[in-house]
Amino acid sequence: MTTNKGTPLVEMRDISISFGGIKAVDHVSIDLHPGEVVGLLGHNGAGKSTLIKCLSGAYQKDSGEIYVNGQRAEINNPRDARDYNIETIYQTLALADNLDAASNLFLGRELVTAAGFVDDAQMEAETRKIMARLNPNFRKFNVPVSALSGGQRQSVAIARAVYFNAKILIMDEPTAALGPQETQMVAELIQELKRQGLGIFLIEHDIHAVMDLCDRAVVMKNGQRVGTVNVNEVTDDDILGMIIMGKKPAKAY
């Protein structure tokens, strides 16, 4: 559990965004510290994905401010977000199925030899190095990622983000559609990322996943923040009450 001391990795202050006159996010503030996982929960349409897309650069906020490491950040597109070491891992994972792990890791950012050719050997060596750090059991380096399991594919997507120096990771339901073993693999990956000091925003529908993986949970309803809780101080029912009724438990702040 993080003690939440020091400067947050990210602070989103008083963020609002409207679509066609409807406030999708209405004056919401959240923060994230190094080595912390913060879960974002709420019904479909609660505003959690829209809020996070303002951080990933997919949407532009109408008002409010974003701070990264205590400095005001201007994020108008996904490239800006990357410049602030913010990487997003969408549910679809955005992997090229016909390519192997190394080709996916360096897709669009290929390593080249002095002669200008794609350096497959170097890319594979770098991929093995980062995988040894993140998922030492990963062995399938020479098969298309379509042949990998869901958890292994998740490993490749995470490795790509970490290799290119992500400090802030946005993960969209990373354990959805995974079996128990695969879910455990992703949980171990997340623990490893925490040890390395990354901060992770986890967009989730599954309360159990949040209770297992997150340090804090932020619940949104109708575009507003219901409250933030330390996960080890509340029950599943407390969080459910926040999602359904918009009711804050005593421990929320």
mmCIF file of C-alpha atoms in Angstrom:
data_model
loop_
_atom_site.group_PDB
_atom_site.id
_atom_site.type_symbol
_atom_site.label_atom_id
_atom_site.label_comp_id
_atom_site.label_asym_id
_atom_site.label_seq_id
_atom_site.Cartn_x
_atom_site.Cartn_y
_atom_site.Cartn_z
ATOM 1 C CA MET A 1 0.000 0.000 0.000
ATOM 2 C CA THR A 2 1.365 3.375 -0.963
ATOM 3 C CA THR A 3 1.562 6.033 1.729
ATOM 4 C CA ASN A 4 0.730 8.674 -0.894
ATOM 5 C CA LYS A 5 3.481 10.980 0.280
ATOM 6 C CA GLY A 6 5.346 13.347 -2.002
ATOM 7 C CA THR A 7 4.415 14.696 -5.408
ATOM 8 C CA PRO A 8 1.858 12.639 -7.343
ATOM 9 C CA LEU A 9 2.906 11.206 -10.703
ATOM 10 C CA VAL A 10 -0.355 12.575 -12.091
ATOM 11 C CA GLU A 11 -2.937 14.990 -10.831
ATOM 12 C CA MET A 12 -6.106 15.683 -12.775
ATOM 13 C CA ARG A 13 -7.746 18.740 -11.239
ATOM 14 C CA ASP A 14 -11.346 19.787 -11.776
ATOM 15 C CA ILE A 15 -11.667 18.120 -15.196
ATOM 16 C CA SER A 16 -14.840 18.681 -17.226
ATOM 17 C CA ILE A 17 -15.765 17.558 -20.731
ATOM 18 C CA SER A 18 -19.126 17.722 -22.524
ATOM 19 C CA PHE A 19 -20.481 16.078 -25.656
ATOM 20 C CA GLY A 20 -23.468 17.734 -27.286
ATOM 21 C CA GLY A 21 -24.342 19.687 -24.166
ATOM 22 C CA ILE A 22 -24.196 16.628 -21.881
ATOM 23 C CA LYS A 23 -21.480 16.717 -19.212
ATOM 24 C CA ALA A 24 -19.671 13.391 -19.541
ATOM 25 C CA VAL A 25 -17.202 14.439 -16.827
ATOM 26 C CA ASP A 26 -18.223 17.125 -14.366
ATOM 27 C CA HIS A 27 -15.468 18.778 -12.267
ATOM 28 C CA VAL A 28 -13.604 15.580 -11.349
ATOM 29 C CA SER A 29 -10.222 15.462 -9.584
ATOM 30 C CA ILE A 30 -8.072 12.351 -9.159
ATOM 31 C CA ASP A 31 -4.397 11.623 -8.554
ATOM 32 C CA LEU A 32 -1.900 8.782 -8.820
ATOM 33 C CA HIS A 33 1.410 8.155 -7.010
ATOM 34 C CA PRO A 34 4.486 6.132 -8.001
ATOM 35 C CA GLY A 35 4.108 2.412 -7.273
ATOM 36 C CA GLU A 36 0.342 2.715 -6.880
ATOM 37 C CA VAL A 37 -2.632 1.182 -8.685
ATOM 38 C CA VAL A 38 -5.799 3.280 -8.718
ATOM 39 C CA GLY A 39 -8.971 1.600 -9.963
ATOM 40 C CA LEU A 40 -11.717 3.559 -11.726
ATOM 41 C CA LEU A 41 -15.165 2.048 -11.337
ATOM 42 C CA GLY A 42 -18.686 2.931 -12.383
ATOM 43 C CA HIS A 43 -21.494 1.891 -14.705
ATOM 44 C CA ASN A 44 -21.137 2.309 -18.455
ATOM 45 C CA GLY A 45 -21.579 6.017 -19.089
ATOM 46 C CA ALA A 46 -20.345 6.961 -15.590
ATOM 47 C CA GLY A 47 -17.493 8.949 -17.172
ATOM 48 C CA LYS A 48 -14.494 6.890 -16.087
ATOM 49 C CA SER A 49 -13.228 6.086 -19.603
ATOM 50 C CA THR A 50 -13.890 9.631 -20.807
ATOM 51 C CA LEU A 51 -11.926 11.065 -17.879
ATOM 52 C CA ILE A 52 -8.958 8.801 -18.567
ATOM 53 C CA LYS A 53 -9.074 9.556 -22.301
ATOM 54 C CA CYS A 54 -8.358 13.191 -21.394
ATOM 55 C CA LEU A 55 -5.119 11.897 -19.862
ATOM 56 C CA SER A 56 -4.249 9.571 -22.769
ATOM 57 C CA GLY A 57 -4.801 12.367 -25.310
ATOM 58 C CA ALA A 58 -7.733 10.644 -27.037
ATOM 59 C CA TYR A 59 -10.059 13.479 -25.903
ATOM 60 C CA GLN A 60 -9.414 17.116 -25.055
ATOM 61 C CA LYS A 61 -10.888 18.344 -21.795
ATOM 62 C CA ASP A 62 -13.067 21.469 -21.829
ATOM 63 C CA SER A 63 -11.697 22.739 -18.529
ATOM 64 C CA GLY A 64 -9.462 21.751 -15.634
ATOM 65 C CA GLU A 65 -5.736 21.084 -15.382
ATOM 66 C CA ILE A 66 -3.424 18.080 -15.610
ATOM 67 C CA TYR A 67 -0.128 17.937 -13.705
ATOM 68 C CA VAL A 68 2.591 15.349 -14.282
ATOM 69 C CA ASN A 69 5.283 15.184 -11.570
ATOM 70 C CA GLY A 70 3.984 18.482 -10.221
ATOM 71 C CA GLN A 71 4.374 20.303 -13.549
ATOM 72 C CA ARG A 72 1.447 21.554 -15.632
ATOM 73 C CA ALA A 73 1.022 19.275 -18.653
ATOM 74 C CA GLU A 74 -0.514 20.120 -22.027
ATOM 75 C CA ILE A 75 -1.996 16.936 -23.497
ATOM 76 C CA ASN A 76 -3.822 17.476 -26.769
ATOM 77 C CA ASN A 77 -3.194 14.122 -28.486
ATOM 78 C CA PRO A 78 -1.720 10.669 -27.777
ATOM 79 C CA ARG A 79 1.756 11.794 -28.870
ATOM 80 C CA ASP A 80 1.713 14.508 -26.187
ATOM 81 C CA ALA A 81 0.729 11.852 -23.621
ATOM 82 C CA ARG A 82 3.677 9.671 -24.679
ATOM 83 C CA ASP A 83 6.013 12.644 -24.278
ATOM 84 C CA TYR A 84 4.911 12.673 -20.618
ATOM 85 C CA ASN A 85 5.623 8.894 -20.382
ATOM 86 C CA ILE A 86 1.916 8.048 -20.341
ATOM 87 C CA GLU A 87 1.048 4.836 -22.203
ATOM 88 C CA THR A 88 -2.353 3.241 -22.679
ATOM 89 C CA ILE A 89 -3.015 -0.485 -22.987
ATOM 90 C CA TYR A 90 -6.467 -0.877 -24.483
ATOM 91 C CA GLN A 91 -8.539 -4.029 -24.130
ATOM 92 C CA THR A 92 -7.885 -4.826 -27.790
ATOM 93 C CA LEU A 93 -4.105 -4.571 -26.998
ATOM 94 C CA ALA A 94 -3.419 -3.163 -30.516
ATOM 95 C CA LEU A 95 -1.086 -6.019 -31.431
ATOM 96 C CA ALA A 96 -0.307 -7.173 -34.983
ATOM 97 C CA ASP A 97 -1.424 -10.821 -34.851
ATOM 98 C CA ASN A 98 0.830 -12.047 -37.659
ATOM 99 C CA LEU A 99 4.046 -10.674 -36.081
ATOM 100 C CA ASP A 100 6.102 -12.104 -33.220
ATOM 101 C CA ALA A 101 6.664 -10.492 -29.813
ATOM 102 C CA ALA A 102 9.790 -8.528 -30.823
ATOM 103 C CA SER A 103 8.208 -7.155 -34.020
ATOM 104 C CA ASN A 104 5.187 -6.045 -31.982
ATOM 105 C CA LEU A 105 7.333 -4.491 -29.281
ATOM 106 C CA PHE A 106 9.143 -2.312 -31.824
ATOM 107 C CA LEU A 107 6.251 -1.830 -34.269
ATOM 108 C CA GLY A 108 6.698 1.614 -35.832
ATOM 109 C CA ARG A 109 9.906 2.139 -33.812
ATOM 110 C CA GLU A 110 12.090 -0.591 -35.334
ATOM 111 C CA LEU A 111 15.779 -0.839 -34.493
ATOM 112 C CA VAL A 112 18.015 -0.638 -37.579
ATOM 113 C CA THR A 113 21.602 -1.659 -38.328
ATOM 114 C CA ALA A 114 24.293 0.802 -39.428
ATOM 115 C CA ALA A 115 23.466 -0.218 -43.001
ATOM 116 C CA GLY A 116 19.820 0.788 -42.475
ATOM 117 C CA PHE A 117 18.283 -2.701 -42.321
ATOM 118 C CA VAL A 118 15.805 -3.752 -39.629
ATOM 119 C CA ASP A 119 17.885 -5.361 -36.876
ATOM 120 C CA ASP A 120 15.801 -8.432 -35.965
ATOM 121 C CA ALA A 121 18.503 -9.961 -33.771
ATOM 122 C CA GLN A 122 18.879 -6.814 -31.673
ATOM 123 C CA MET A 123 15.116 -6.404 -31.334
ATOM 124 C CA GLU A 124 14.759 -9.996 -30.145
ATOM 125 C CA ALA A 125 17.625 -9.543 -27.661
ATOM 126 C CA GLU A 126 15.985 -6.409 -26.237
ATOM 127 C CA THR A 127 12.615 -8.170 -26.056
ATOM 128 C CA ARG A 128 14.157 -11.091 -24.151
ATOM 129 C CA LYS A 129 15.782 -8.631 -21.741
ATOM 130 C CA ILE A 130 12.584 -6.761 -20.914
ATOM 131 C CA MET A 131 10.548 -9.978 -20.685
ATOM 132 C CA ALA A 132 13.089 -11.425 -18.240
ATOM 133 C CA ARG A 133 12.300 -8.433 -16.037
ATOM 134 C CA LEU A 134 8.516 -8.552 -16.418
ATOM 135 C CA ASN A 135 7.501 -12.125 -17.115
ATOM 136 C CA PRO A 136 10.439 -14.553 -16.755
ATOM 137 C CA ASN A 137 8.254 -17.522 -17.800
ATOM 138 C CA PHE A 138 7.621 -16.047 -21.267
ATOM 139 C CA ARG A 139 9.245 -18.350 -23.844
ATOM 140 C CA LYS A 140 7.352 -17.932 -27.118
ATOM 141 C CA PHE A 141 9.561 -15.385 -28.831
ATOM 142 C CA ASN A 142 9.403 -16.811 -32.356
ATOM 143 C CA VAL A 143 5.705 -17.366 -32.942
ATOM 144 C CA PRO A 144 3.057 -14.873 -34.118
ATOM 145 C CA VAL A 145 1.294 -13.259 -31.172
ATOM 146 C CA SER A 146 -1.978 -14.781 -32.452
ATOM 147 C CA ALA A 147 -0.617 -18.089 -31.074
ATOM 148 C CA LEU A 148 -0.171 -16.637 -27.569
ATOM 149 C CA SER A 149 -2.602 -16.877 -24.666
ATOM 150 C CA GLY A 150 -4.447 -13.797 -23.437
ATOM 151 C CA GLY A 151 -2.084 -13.286 -20.512
ATOM 152 C CA GLN A 152 0.983 -13.642 -22.742
ATOM 153 C CA ARG A 153 -0.435 -11.107 -25.207
ATOM 154 C CA GLN A 154 -1.025 -8.754 -22.289
ATOM 155 C CA SER A 155 2.663 -9.266 -21.345
ATOM 156 C CA VAL A 156 3.760 -8.179 -24.829
ATOM 157 C CA ALA A 157 1.601 -5.031 -24.716
ATOM 158 C CA ILE A 158 2.898 -4.139 -21.234
ATOM 159 C CA ALA A 159 6.512 -4.838 -22.224
ATOM 160 C CA ARG A 160 6.154 -2.459 -25.182
ATOM 161 C CA ALA A 161 4.920 0.335 -22.918
ATOM 162 C CA VAL A 162 7.624 -0.248 -20.292
ATOM 163 C CA TYR A 163 10.427 -0.557 -22.846
ATOM 164 C CA PHE A 164 9.554 2.889 -24.168
ATOM 165 C CA ASN A 165 9.786 4.318 -20.680
ATOM 166 C CA ALA A 166 6.182 4.473 -19.517
ATOM 167 C CA LYS A 167 5.906 5.866 -16.000
ATOM 168 C CA ILE A 168 2.118 6.146 -16.017
ATOM 169 C CA LEU A 169 0.162 3.200 -17.384
ATOM 170 C CA ILE A 170 -3.535 3.227 -18.246
ATOM 171 C CA MET A 171 -4.986 -0.292 -18.404
ATOM 172 C CA ASP A 172 -8.499 -0.991 -19.672
ATOM 173 C CA GLU A 173 -9.946 -4.096 -17.969
ATOM 174 C CA PRO A 174 -6.702 -6.089 -18.263
ATOM 175 C CA THR A 175 -8.153 -9.339 -16.887
ATOM 176 C CA ALA A 176 -11.447 -9.327 -18.848
ATOM 177 C CA ALA A 177 -12.014 -12.653 -20.639
ATOM 178 C CA LEU A 178 -8.981 -14.280 -18.979
ATOM 179 C CA GLY A 179 -9.070 -17.538 -17.017
ATOM 180 C CA PRO A 180 -7.858 -17.792 -13.394
ATOM 181 C CA GLN A 181 -4.241 -18.667 -14.301
ATOM 182 C CA GLU A 182 -4.004 -15.906 -16.879
ATOM 183 C CA THR A 183 -5.550 -13.436 -14.439
ATOM 184 C CA GLN A 184 -2.900 -14.424 -11.893
ATOM 185 C CA MET A 185 -0.185 -13.803 -14.497
ATOM 186 C CA VAL A 186 -1.486 -10.287 -15.137
ATOM 187 C CA ALA A 187 -1.728 -9.669 -11.377
ATOM 188 C CA GLU A 188 1.945 -10.633 -11.018
ATOM 189 C CA LEU A 189 2.870 -8.336 -13.909
ATOM 190 C CA ILE A 190 1.068 -5.456 -12.201
ATOM 191 C CA GLN A 191 2.885 -6.181 -8.914
ATOM 192 C CA GLU A 192 6.203 -6.101 -10.785
ATOM 193 C CA LEU A 193 5.343 -2.760 -12.422
ATOM 194 C CA LYS A 194 4.482 -1.361 -8.975
ATOM 195 C CA ARG A 195 7.856 -2.504 -7.626
ATOM 196 C CA GLN A 196 9.488 -0.620 -10.485
ATOM 197 C CA GLY A 197 7.685 2.545 -9.400
ATOM 198 C CA LEU A 198 5.147 2.860 -12.197
ATOM 199 C CA GLY A 199 1.722 4.302 -11.450
ATOM 200 C CA ILE A 200 -1.254 2.498 -12.969
ATOM 201 C CA PHE A 201 -4.810 3.627 -13.631
ATOM 202 C CA LEU A 202 -7.028 0.554 -13.972
ATOM 203 C CA ILE A 203 -10.425 0.991 -15.651
ATOM 204 C CA GLU A 204 -12.534 -1.866 -14.309
ATOM 205 C CA HIS A 205 -16.073 -3.222 -14.094
ATOM 206 C CA ASP A 206 -15.103 -6.109 -11.846
ATOM 207 C CA ILE A 207 -15.101 -5.157 -8.158
ATOM 208 C CA HIS A 208 -13.138 -8.321 -7.266
ATOM 209 C CA ALA A 209 -10.350 -7.346 -9.687
ATOM 210 C CA VAL A 210 -10.193 -3.915 -8.051
ATOM 211 C CA MET A 211 -10.087 -5.415 -4.550
ATOM 212 C CA ASP A 212 -7.260 -7.753 -5.639
ATOM 213 C CA LEU A 213 -5.162 -5.398 -7.770
ATOM 214 C CA CYS A 214 -5.703 -1.824 -6.577
ATOM 215 C CA ASP A 215 -4.495 0.317 -3.680
ATOM 216 C CA ARG A 216 -7.264 2.877 -4.060
ATOM 217 C CA ALA A 217 -10.557 2.947 -5.927
ATOM 218 C CA VAL A 218 -12.315 5.946 -7.421
ATOM 219 C CA VAL A 219 -16.025 5.503 -8.105
ATOM 220 C CA MET A 220 -17.809 7.665 -10.682
ATOM 221 C CA LYS A 221 -21.517 8.065 -11.343
ATOM 222 C CA ASN A 222 -23.239 10.365 -13.848
ATOM 223 C CA GLY A 223 -19.965 12.091 -14.728
ATOM 224 C CA GLN A 224 -19.106 12.947 -11.132
ATOM 225 C CA ARG A 225 -16.795 11.399 -8.582
ATOM 226 C CA VAL A 226 -18.741 9.685 -5.809
ATOM 227 C CA GLY A 227 -15.608 9.250 -3.708
ATOM 228 C CA THR A 228 -12.179 7.656 -3.349
ATOM 229 C CA VAL A 229 -11.421 4.805 -0.947
ATOM 230 C CA ASN A 230 -8.398 2.857 0.220
ATOM 231 C CA VAL A 231 -9.252 -0.644 -0.934
ATOM 232 C CA ASN A 232 -8.003 -2.318 2.272
ATOM 233 C CA GLU A 233 -10.400 -0.216 4.379
ATOM 234 C CA VAL A 234 -13.664 -1.086 2.612
ATOM 235 C CA THR A 235 -15.709 -4.118 1.552
ATOM 236 C CA ASP A 236 -17.047 -5.163 -1.853
ATOM 237 C CA ASP A 237 -20.474 -4.042 -0.642
ATOM 238 C CA ASP A 238 -19.174 -0.563 0.225
ATOM 239 C CA ILE A 239 -17.911 -0.141 -3.332
ATOM 240 C CA LEU A 240 -21.093 -1.626 -4.782
ATOM 241 C CA GLY A 241 -23.119 0.904 -2.789
ATOM 242 C CA MET A 242 -21.010 3.700 -4.256
ATOM 243 C CA ILE A 243 -21.520 2.431 -7.817
ATOM 244 C CA ILE A 244 -25.263 1.731 -7.607
ATOM 245 C CA MET A 245 -26.520 4.266 -5.064
ATOM 246 C CA GLY A 246 -23.790 6.888 -5.271
ATOM 247 C CA LYS A 247 -23.498 6.346 -1.507
ATOM 248 C CA LYS A 248 -20.158 7.112 0.173
ATOM 249 C CA PRO A 249 -18.958 4.758 2.893
ATOM 250 C CA ALA A 250 -17.514 6.349 6.038
ATOM 251 C CA LYS A 251 -13.966 5.693 4.788
ATOM 252 C CA ALA A 252 -14.402 7.547 1.474
ATOM 253 C CA TYR A 253 -12.764 10.906 0.913
#
